[in-house]
Coordinates of C-alpha atoms in Angstrom, one line a residue:
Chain A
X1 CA 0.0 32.0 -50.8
X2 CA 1.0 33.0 -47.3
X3 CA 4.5 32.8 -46.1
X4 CA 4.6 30.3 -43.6
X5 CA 6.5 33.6 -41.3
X6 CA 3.0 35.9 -41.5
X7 CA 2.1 34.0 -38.5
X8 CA 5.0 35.6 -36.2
X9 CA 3.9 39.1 -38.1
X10 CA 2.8 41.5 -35.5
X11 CA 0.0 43.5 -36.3
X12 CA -1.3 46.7 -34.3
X13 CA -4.8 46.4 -33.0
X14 CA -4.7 50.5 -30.9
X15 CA -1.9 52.3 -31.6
X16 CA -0.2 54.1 -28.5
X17 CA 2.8 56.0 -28.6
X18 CA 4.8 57.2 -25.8
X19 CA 7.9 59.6 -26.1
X20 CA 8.9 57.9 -29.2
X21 CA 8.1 54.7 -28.4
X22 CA 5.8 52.2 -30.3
X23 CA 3.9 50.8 -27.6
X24 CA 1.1 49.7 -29.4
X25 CA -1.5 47.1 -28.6
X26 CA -0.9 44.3 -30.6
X27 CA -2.2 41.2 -31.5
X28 CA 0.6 39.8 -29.2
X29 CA -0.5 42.3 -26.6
X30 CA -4.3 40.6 -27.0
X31 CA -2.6 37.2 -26.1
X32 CA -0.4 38.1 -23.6
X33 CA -3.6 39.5 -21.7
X34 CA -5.6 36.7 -23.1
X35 CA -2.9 34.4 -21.4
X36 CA -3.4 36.2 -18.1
X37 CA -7.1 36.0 -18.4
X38 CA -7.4 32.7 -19.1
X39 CA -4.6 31.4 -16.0
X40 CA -6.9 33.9 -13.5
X41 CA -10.1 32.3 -14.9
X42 CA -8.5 29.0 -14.3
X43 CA -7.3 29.6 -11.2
X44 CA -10.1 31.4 -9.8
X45 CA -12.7 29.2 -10.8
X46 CA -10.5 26.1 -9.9
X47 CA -10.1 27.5 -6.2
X48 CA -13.7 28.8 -6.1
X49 CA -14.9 26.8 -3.4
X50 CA -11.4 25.5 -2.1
X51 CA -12.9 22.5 -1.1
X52 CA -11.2 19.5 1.1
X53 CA -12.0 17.1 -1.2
X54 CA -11.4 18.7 -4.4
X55 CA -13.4 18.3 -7.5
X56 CA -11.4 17.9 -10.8
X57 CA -11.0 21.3 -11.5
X58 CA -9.8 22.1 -8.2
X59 CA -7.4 18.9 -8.7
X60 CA -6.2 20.3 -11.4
X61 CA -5.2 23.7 -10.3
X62 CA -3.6 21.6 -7.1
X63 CA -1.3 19.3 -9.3
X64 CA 0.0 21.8 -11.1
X65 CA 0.9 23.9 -8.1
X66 CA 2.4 20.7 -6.4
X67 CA 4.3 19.6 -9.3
X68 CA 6.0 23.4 -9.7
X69 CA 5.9 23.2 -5.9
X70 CA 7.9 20.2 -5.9
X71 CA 10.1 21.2 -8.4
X72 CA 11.2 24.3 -6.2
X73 CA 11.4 22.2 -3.3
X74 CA 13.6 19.6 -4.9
X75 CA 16.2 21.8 -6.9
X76 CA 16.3 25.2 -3.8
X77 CA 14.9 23.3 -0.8
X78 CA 13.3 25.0 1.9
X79 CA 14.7 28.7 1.0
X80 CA 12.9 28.5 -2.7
X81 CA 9.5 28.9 -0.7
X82 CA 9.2 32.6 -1.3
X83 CA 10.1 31.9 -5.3
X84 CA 6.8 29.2 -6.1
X85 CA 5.0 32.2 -7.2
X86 CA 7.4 33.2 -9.4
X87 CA 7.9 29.8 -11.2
X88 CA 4.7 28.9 -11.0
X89 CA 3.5 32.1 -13.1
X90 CA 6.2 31.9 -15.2
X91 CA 5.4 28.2 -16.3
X92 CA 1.9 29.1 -16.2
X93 CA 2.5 31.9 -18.9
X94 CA 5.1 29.9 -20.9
X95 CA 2.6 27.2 -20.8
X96 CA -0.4 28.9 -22.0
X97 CA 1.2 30.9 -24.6
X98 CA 3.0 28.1 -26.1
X99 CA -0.4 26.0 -26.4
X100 CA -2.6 28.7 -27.2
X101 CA -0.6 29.6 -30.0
X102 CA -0.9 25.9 -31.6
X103 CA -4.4 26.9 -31.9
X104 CA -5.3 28.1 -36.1
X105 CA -5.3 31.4 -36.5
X106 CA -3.7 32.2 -33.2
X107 CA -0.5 34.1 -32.2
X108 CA 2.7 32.5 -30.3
X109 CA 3.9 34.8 -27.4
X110 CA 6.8 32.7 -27.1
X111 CA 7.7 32.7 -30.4
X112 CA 9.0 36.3 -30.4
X113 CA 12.9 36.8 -29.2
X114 CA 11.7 39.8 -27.7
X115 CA 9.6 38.0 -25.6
X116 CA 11.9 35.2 -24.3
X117 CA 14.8 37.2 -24.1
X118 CA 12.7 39.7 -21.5
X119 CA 12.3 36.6 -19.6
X120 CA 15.6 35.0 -19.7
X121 CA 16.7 38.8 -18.9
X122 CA 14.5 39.3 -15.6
X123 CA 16.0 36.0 -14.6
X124 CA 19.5 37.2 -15.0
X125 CA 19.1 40.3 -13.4
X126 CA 17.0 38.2 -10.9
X127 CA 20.2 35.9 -10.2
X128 CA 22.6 38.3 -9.8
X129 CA 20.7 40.8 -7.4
X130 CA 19.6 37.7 -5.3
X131 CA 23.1 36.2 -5.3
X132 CA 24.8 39.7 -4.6
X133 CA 21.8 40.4 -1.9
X134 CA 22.4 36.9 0.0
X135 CA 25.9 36.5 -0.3
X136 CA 27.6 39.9 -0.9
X137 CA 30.5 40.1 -2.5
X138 CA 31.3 36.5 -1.9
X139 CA 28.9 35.5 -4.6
X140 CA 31.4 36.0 -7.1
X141 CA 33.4 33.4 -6.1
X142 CA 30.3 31.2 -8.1
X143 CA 32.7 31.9 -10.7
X144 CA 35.7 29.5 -9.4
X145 CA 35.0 25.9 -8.7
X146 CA 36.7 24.9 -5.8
X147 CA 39.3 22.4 -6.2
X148 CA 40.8 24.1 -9.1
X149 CA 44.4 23.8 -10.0
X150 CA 45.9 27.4 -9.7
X151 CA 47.3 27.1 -13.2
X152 CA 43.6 26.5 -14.3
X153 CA 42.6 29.2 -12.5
X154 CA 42.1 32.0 -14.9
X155 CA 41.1 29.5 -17.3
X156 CA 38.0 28.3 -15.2
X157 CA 37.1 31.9 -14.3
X158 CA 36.8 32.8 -18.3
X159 CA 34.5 29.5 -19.0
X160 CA 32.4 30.2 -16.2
X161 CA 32.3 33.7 -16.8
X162 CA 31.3 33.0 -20.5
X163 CA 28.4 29.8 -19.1
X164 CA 27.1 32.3 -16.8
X165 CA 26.7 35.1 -19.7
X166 CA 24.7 32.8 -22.4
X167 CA 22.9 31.6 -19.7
X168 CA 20.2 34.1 -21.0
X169 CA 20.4 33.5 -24.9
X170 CA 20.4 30.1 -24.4
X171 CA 17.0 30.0 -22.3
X172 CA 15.6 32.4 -25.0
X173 CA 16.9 31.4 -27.8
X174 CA 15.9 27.4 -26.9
X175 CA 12.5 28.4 -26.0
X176 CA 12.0 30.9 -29.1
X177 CA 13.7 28.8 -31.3
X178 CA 11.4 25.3 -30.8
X179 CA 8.3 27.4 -30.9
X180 CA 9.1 29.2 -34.4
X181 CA 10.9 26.6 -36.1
X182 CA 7.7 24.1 -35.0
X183 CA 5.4 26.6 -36.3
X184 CA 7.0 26.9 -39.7
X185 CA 7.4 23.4 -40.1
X186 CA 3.7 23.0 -39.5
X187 CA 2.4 25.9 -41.7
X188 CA 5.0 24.3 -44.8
X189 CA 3.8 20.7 -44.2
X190 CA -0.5 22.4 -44.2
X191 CA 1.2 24.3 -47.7
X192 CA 2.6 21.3 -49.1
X193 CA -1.1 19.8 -48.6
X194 CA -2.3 23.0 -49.9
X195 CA 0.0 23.0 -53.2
X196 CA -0.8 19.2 -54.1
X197 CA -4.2 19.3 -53.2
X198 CA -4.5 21.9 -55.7
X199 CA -2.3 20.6 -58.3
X200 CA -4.9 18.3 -59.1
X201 CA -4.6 14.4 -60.4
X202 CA -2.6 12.5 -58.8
X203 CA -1.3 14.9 -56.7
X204 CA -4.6 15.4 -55.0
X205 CA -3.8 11.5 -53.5
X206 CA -0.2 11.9 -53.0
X207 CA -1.5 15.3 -50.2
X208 CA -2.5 12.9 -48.0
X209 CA 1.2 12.4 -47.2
X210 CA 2.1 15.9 -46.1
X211 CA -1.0 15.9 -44.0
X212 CA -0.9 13.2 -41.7
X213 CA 2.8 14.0 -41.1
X214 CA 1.1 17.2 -40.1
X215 CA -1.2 15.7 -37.4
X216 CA 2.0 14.0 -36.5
X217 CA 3.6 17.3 -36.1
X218 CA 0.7 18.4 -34.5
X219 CA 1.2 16.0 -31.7
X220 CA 4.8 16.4 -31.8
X221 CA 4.2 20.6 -31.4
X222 CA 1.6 20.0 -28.5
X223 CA 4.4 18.3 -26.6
X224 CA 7.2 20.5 -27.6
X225 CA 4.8 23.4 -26.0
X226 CA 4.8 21.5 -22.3
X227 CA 8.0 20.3 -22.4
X228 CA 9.8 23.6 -23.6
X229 CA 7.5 25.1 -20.7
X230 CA 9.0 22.6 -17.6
X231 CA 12.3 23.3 -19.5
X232 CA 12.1 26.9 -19.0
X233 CA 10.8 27.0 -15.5
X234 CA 13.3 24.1 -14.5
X235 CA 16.1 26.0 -15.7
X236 CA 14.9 29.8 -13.8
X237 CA 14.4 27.3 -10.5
X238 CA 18.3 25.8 -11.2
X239 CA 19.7 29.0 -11.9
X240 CA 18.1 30.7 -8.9
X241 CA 19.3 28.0 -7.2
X242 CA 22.6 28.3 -8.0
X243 CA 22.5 32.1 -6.7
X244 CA 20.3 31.1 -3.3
X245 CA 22.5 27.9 -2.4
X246 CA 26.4 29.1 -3.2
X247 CA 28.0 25.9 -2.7
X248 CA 31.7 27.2 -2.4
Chain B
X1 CA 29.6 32.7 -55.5
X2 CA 27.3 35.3 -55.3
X3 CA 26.3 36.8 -51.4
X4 CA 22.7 35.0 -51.9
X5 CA 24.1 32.1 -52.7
X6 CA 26.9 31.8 -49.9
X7 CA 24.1 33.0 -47.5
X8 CA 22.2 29.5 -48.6
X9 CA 25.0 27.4 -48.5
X10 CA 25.9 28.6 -44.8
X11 CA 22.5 27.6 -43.6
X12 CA 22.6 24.9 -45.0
X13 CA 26.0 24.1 -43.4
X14 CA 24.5 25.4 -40.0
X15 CA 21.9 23.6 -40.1
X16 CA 23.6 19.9 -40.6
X17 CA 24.9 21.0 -36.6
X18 CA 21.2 20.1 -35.9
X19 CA 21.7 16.7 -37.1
X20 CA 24.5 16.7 -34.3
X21 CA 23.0 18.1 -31.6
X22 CA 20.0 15.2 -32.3
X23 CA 22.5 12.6 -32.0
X24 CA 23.4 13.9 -28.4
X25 CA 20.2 14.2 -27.4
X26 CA 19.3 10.6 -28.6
X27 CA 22.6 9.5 -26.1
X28 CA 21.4 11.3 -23.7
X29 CA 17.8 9.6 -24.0
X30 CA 19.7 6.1 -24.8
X31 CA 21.5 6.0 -21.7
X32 CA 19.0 7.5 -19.7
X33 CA 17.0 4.6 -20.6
X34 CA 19.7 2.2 -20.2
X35 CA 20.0 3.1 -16.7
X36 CA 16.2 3.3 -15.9
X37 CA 16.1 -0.2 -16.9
X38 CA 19.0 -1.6 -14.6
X39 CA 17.2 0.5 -11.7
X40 CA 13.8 1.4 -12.3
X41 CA 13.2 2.4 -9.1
X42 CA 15.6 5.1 -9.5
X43 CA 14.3 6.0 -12.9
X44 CA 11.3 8.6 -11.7
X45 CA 14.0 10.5 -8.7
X46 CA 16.0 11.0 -12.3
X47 CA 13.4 12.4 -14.6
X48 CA 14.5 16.4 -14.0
X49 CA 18.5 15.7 -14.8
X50 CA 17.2 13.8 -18.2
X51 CA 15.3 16.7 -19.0
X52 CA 17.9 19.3 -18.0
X53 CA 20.0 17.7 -20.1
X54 CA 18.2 17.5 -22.8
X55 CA 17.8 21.0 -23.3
X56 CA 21.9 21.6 -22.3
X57 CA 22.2 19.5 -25.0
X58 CA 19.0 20.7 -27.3
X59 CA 20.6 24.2 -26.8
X60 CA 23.2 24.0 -28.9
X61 CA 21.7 22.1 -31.7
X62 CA 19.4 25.6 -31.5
X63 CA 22.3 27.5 -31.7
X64 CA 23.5 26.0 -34.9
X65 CA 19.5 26.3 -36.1
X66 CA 19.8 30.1 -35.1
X67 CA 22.7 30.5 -37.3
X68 CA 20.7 29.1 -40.0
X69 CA 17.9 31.2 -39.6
X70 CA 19.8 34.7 -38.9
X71 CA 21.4 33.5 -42.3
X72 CA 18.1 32.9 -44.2
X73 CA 16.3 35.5 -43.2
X74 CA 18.5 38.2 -41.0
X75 CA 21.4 39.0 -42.8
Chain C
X1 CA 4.5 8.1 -64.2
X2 CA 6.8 6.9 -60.7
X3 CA 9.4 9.2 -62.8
X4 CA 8.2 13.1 -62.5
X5 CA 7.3 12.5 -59.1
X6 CA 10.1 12.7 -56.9
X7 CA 11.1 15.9 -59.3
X8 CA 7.7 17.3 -58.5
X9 CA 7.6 16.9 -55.3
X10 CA 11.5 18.6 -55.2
X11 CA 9.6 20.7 -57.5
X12 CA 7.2 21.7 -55.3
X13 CA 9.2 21.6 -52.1
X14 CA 11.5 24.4 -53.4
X15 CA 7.9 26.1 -54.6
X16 CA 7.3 26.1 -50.8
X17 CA 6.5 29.5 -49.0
X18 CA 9.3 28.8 -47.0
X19 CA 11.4 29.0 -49.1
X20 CA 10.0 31.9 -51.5
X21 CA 10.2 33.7 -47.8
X22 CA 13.2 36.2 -48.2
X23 CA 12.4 36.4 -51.5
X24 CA 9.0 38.2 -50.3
X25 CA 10.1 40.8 -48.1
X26 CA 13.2 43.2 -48.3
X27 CA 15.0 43.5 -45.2
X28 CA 14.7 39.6 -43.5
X29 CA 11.7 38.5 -43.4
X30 CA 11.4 37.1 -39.9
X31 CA 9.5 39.8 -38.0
X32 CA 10.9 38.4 -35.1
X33 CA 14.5 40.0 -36.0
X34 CA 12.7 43.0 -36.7
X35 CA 13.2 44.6 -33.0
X36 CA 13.1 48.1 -33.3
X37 CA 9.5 47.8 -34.9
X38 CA 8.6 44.7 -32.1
X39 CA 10.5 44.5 -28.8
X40 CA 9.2 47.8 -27.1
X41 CA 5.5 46.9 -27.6
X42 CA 6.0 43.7 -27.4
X43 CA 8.0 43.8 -24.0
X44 CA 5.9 46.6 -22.6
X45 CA 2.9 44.2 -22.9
X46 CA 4.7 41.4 -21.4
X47 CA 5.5 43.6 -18.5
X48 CA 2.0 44.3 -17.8
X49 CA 0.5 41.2 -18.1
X50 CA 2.9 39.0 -17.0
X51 CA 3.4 41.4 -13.9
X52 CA -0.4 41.6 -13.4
X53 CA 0.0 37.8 -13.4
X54 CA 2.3 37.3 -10.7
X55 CA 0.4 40.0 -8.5
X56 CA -2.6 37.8 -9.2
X57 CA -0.9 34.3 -8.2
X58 CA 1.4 35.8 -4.8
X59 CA -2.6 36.4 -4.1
X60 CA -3.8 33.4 -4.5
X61 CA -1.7 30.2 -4.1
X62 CA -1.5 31.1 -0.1
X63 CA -5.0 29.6 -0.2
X64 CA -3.8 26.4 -2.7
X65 CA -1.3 25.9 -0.5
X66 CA -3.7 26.5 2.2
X67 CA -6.0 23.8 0.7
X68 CA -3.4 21.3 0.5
X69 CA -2.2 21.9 4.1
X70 CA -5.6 21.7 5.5
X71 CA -6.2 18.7 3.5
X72 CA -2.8 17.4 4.8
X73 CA -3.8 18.4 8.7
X74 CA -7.5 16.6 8.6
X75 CA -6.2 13.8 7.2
X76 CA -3.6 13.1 9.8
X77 CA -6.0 14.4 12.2
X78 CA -8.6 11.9 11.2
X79 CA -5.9 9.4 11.0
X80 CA -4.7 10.3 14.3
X81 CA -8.2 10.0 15.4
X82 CA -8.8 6.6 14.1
X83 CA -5.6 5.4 15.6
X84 CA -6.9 6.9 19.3
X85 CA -10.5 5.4 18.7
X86 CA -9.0 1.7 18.2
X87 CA -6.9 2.2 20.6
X88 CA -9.9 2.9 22.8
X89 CA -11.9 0.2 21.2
X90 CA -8.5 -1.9 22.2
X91 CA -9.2 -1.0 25.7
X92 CA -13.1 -1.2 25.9
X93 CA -12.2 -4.6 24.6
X94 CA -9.2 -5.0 27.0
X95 CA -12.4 -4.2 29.6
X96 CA -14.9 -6.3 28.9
X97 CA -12.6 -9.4 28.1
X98 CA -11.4 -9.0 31.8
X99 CA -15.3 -8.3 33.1
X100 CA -16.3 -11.1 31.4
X101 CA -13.9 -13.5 32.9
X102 CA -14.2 -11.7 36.4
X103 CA -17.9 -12.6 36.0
X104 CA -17.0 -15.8 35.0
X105 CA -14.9 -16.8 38.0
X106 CA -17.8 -15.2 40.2
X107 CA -20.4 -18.0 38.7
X108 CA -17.8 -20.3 39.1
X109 CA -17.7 -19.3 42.9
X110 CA -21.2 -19.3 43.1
X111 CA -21.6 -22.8 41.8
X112 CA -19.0 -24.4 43.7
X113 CA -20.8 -22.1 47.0
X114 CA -24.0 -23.9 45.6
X115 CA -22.6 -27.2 45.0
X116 CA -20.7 -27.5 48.7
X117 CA -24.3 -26.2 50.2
X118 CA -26.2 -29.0 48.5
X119 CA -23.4 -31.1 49.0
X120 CA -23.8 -30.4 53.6
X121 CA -27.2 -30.4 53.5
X122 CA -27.2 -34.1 51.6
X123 CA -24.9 -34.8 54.3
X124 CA -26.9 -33.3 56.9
X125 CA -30.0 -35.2 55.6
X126 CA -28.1 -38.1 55.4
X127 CA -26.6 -38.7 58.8
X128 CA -30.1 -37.9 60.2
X129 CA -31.6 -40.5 58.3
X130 CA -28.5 -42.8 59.2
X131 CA -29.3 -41.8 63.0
X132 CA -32.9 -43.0 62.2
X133 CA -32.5 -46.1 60.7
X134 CA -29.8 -47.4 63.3
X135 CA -32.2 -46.0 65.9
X136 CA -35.1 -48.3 64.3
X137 CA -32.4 -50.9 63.9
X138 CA -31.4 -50.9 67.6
X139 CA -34.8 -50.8 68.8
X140 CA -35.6 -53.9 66.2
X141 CA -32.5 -55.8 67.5
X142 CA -33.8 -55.3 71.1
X143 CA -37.3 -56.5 70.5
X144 CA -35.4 -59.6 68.5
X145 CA -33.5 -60.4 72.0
X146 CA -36.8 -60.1 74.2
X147 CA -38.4 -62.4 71.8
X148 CA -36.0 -64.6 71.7
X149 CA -35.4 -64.0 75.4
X150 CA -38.9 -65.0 76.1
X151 CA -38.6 -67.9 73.6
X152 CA -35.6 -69.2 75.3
X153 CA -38.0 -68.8 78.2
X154 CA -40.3 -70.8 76.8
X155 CA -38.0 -73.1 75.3
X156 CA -37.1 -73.9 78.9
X157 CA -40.5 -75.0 79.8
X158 CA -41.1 -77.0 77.1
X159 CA -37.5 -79.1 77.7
X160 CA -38.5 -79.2 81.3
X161 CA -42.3 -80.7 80.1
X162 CA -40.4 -83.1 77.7
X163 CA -37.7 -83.9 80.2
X164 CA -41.1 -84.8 82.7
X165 CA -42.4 -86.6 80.3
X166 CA -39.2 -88.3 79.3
X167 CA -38.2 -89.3 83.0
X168 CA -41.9 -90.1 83.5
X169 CA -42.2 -92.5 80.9
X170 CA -38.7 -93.9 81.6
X171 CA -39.8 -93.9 85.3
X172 CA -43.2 -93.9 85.9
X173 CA -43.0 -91.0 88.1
X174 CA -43.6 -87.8 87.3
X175 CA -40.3 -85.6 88.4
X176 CA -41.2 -82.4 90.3
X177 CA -41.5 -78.7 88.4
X178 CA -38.4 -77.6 90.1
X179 CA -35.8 -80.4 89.9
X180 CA -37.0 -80.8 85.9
X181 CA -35.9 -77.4 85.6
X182 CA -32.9 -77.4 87.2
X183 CA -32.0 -80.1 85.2
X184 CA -32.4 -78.5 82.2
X185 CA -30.5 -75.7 83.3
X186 CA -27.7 -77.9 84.5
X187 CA -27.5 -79.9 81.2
X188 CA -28.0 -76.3 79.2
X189 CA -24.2 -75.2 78.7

């Protein structure tokens, strides 16, 4: 039988080299682009006619531009304006990937460290070149709290020196983390059905246990994929925030 | 103890810090609730913090759950 | 037969791919640890699309945003609108409420004009006829005094007859026209 980890396997589809590195299209490459297809498809076709009184596709595409809209709004205010496009794709993309790869057969995006890592990355880099840009060199004084006793003072500096630094494996690692370990609970619940099933007897019954827990599961995964999604694009918003709005 | 084994038994230790991390996150849901109830009308304002702390607090039950996976299946 | 099963199922639990996993493949067998065979495909890819993507959505969620704002501006412009048209309906109202009464108070003039007319003319019509009727009452009082003038007259002659007659049958003689009379005058008060 399959290992329930063959689904994270990556397997070329065009191999492309360039100076030594393996940059070949890969099934994950197909559903990144798939991903990108299918949020222009939505979008486009939602804002087709761009109507006043919009049909339910078009109200569709507007709510979740309001609700990423209003989550910029209320964690940066007024200044995040110029960062909806950002969050917006970047929820978008979490989003699809993470419920496109719930479909059989499919690939997870987000279920690669690779993958989430390069986006907790680009937000780090993101919120330090923004925070340097907008504040100069007094951006580094995010890492004291005011109000800190002076004997704490080094002491404060370290811990927020070492919260600002996992800042990045901890959005990856969350986000890469729910989506593989609910992905191999799933595909060892469908071959615990599998194994019973074909153990024959009794056991045939008894595999009706493993497999409504996995429609459970199923349920459960669907709304691990949206939440870990708002998660991920809550957290970019708060820590751009943090480097537009320096509040000492 | 052979390497194999020891590599096992620490994910298996790692992976009781799961159980932990679920108990914070089920405070964090319990008193979220507790609240909404004595103020529902502040409950839906509220909805982001609840969910940014569940993943503060989700993170580090992950961490534990990485541990236990670079153990299985990294090391 | 309760007995085998929880072994079994422990059995079969340990049986699990999962678990046979590392067993499986030499060097971890999560390929997502695997990053010098992954990450540079893997993040190349995610560069283009996800770049691609952005691009794409900077383009077009001016005009979502443009939807909503529109949507936002004809609805407080038709609100707006509504609010001036009743306030216009207030005054048309305002208008015709103060028409209606200035109408009102005209008939009312015009009646009262109407009445007061009718009223003189009655009046008018009246005294004449008053004028009239005392005229015709006059000039029936005066024929009233002539007769009775002329029957006083009379009645003179007939108590100077009955006086001759009286004094003649008292006296045998027959008193002259003239001293009769003046009797009767005399003993008339």
């Amino acid at each position: 039988m399959a290992s329930p980890l063959e689904q994270f396997e990556i397997k070329p589809v065009y191999p492309i080299e360039v100076s030594g590195y393996d940059l070949s299209f890969t099934n994950a490459s197909a559903f990144m682009i798939g991903a990108l297809v299918l949020i222009w498809l939505f979008m486009f076709l939602g804002m087709r006619k761009a109507e006043l009184v919009p049909g339910r596709w078009q109200s569709a595409v507007e709510s979740i531009y309001d609700f990423v809209h209003g989550m910029v709004d209320q964690n940066i205010g007024p200044k995040g304006k110029k960062y909806v496009p950002f969050i917006f794709t970047l929820f978008m993309f979490i989003l699809v990937a993470n419920v496109a790869g719930l479909l059989p057969y499919s690939f997870t995006v987000t279920s690669h460290l690779a993958v989430t890592f390069a986006f907790a990355a680009l937000i780090f880099v993101m919120c330090i070149i923004i925070g340097i840009a907008r504040h100069g060199i007094h951006w580094f004084s995010y890492f004291l709290p005011p109000g800190t006793p002076l004997w704490l003072v080094p002491l404060m500096i370290f811990i927020e020196i070492v919260s600002f630094l996992s800042r990045p494996i901890t959005l990856s690692v969350r986000l890469f983390a729910n989506m593989t370990a609910g992905h191999i609970l799933l595909k060892v619940f469908a071959g615990f059905v599998i194994s019973l099933g074909l153990a024959g007897g009794i056991w045939s019954v008894v595999a009706v246990l493993p497999l409504i827990m996995n429609v459970a599961l199923y349920a459960l995964e669907l709304l691990v994929a949206v939440v870990q999604a708002y998660v991920f694009a809550l957290l970019a918003t708060i820590y751009l925030n943090d480097s537009i709005n320096l509040e000492h | 103890m052979t390497a194999e084994a020891a590599q096992y038994f620490g994910a298996g230790l790692a992976a009781m810090g799961i159980g932990i991390a679920a108990i914070g996150v089920g405070l964090i849901f319990a008193f979220f609730l507790q609240g909404a109830l004595r103020n529902p009308a502040a409950a839906s304002s509220q909805q982001g913090t609840l969910i940014l702390g569940f993943a503060v607090a989700e993170a580090l039950g992950i961490f534990a759950f990485l541990v236990a996976l670079l153990l299985l299946f990294a090391v | 037969m309760p007995k085998p099963i929880i072994p079994g199922l422990l059995a079969s639990l340990l049986a699990a791919p999962a678990f046979a996993a590392p067993a499986e493949e030499g060097s971890g067998g999560m390929p997502q640890f695997d990053f010098e065979n992954v990450a540079a495909s893997q993040v190349f890819w995610l560069m283009i699309s996800f770049g691609l993507l952005y691009l794409l959505m900077r383009a077009m969620l001016p005009k979502v945003a443009g939807v909503a704002e529109t949507r936002a501006n004809t609805i407080g412009g038709d609100l707006d609108a509504a609010d001036k048209a009743r306030l216009d309906a207030d005054t048309k109202q305002e208008a015709y409420e103060a028409s209606l009464a200035s109408s009102r108070a005209r008939a009312q003039g015009l009646i009262a004009d109407a009445k007061a007319e009718a009223a003189k003319a009655n009046e008018a019509r009246m005294a004449e006829a008053d004028k009239a009727a005392q005229a015709r009452l006059a000039a029936a009082e005066e024929e009233l005094n002539a007769a009775r003038e002329k029957a006083l007259g009379k009645l003179d002659a007939i108590a100077a007859d009955a006086t001759k007659d009286i004094v003649e049958k008292l006296t045998g003689t027959r008193p002259a026209d003239d001293k009769a009379a003046a009797a009767v005058a005399s003993a008339r008060v």
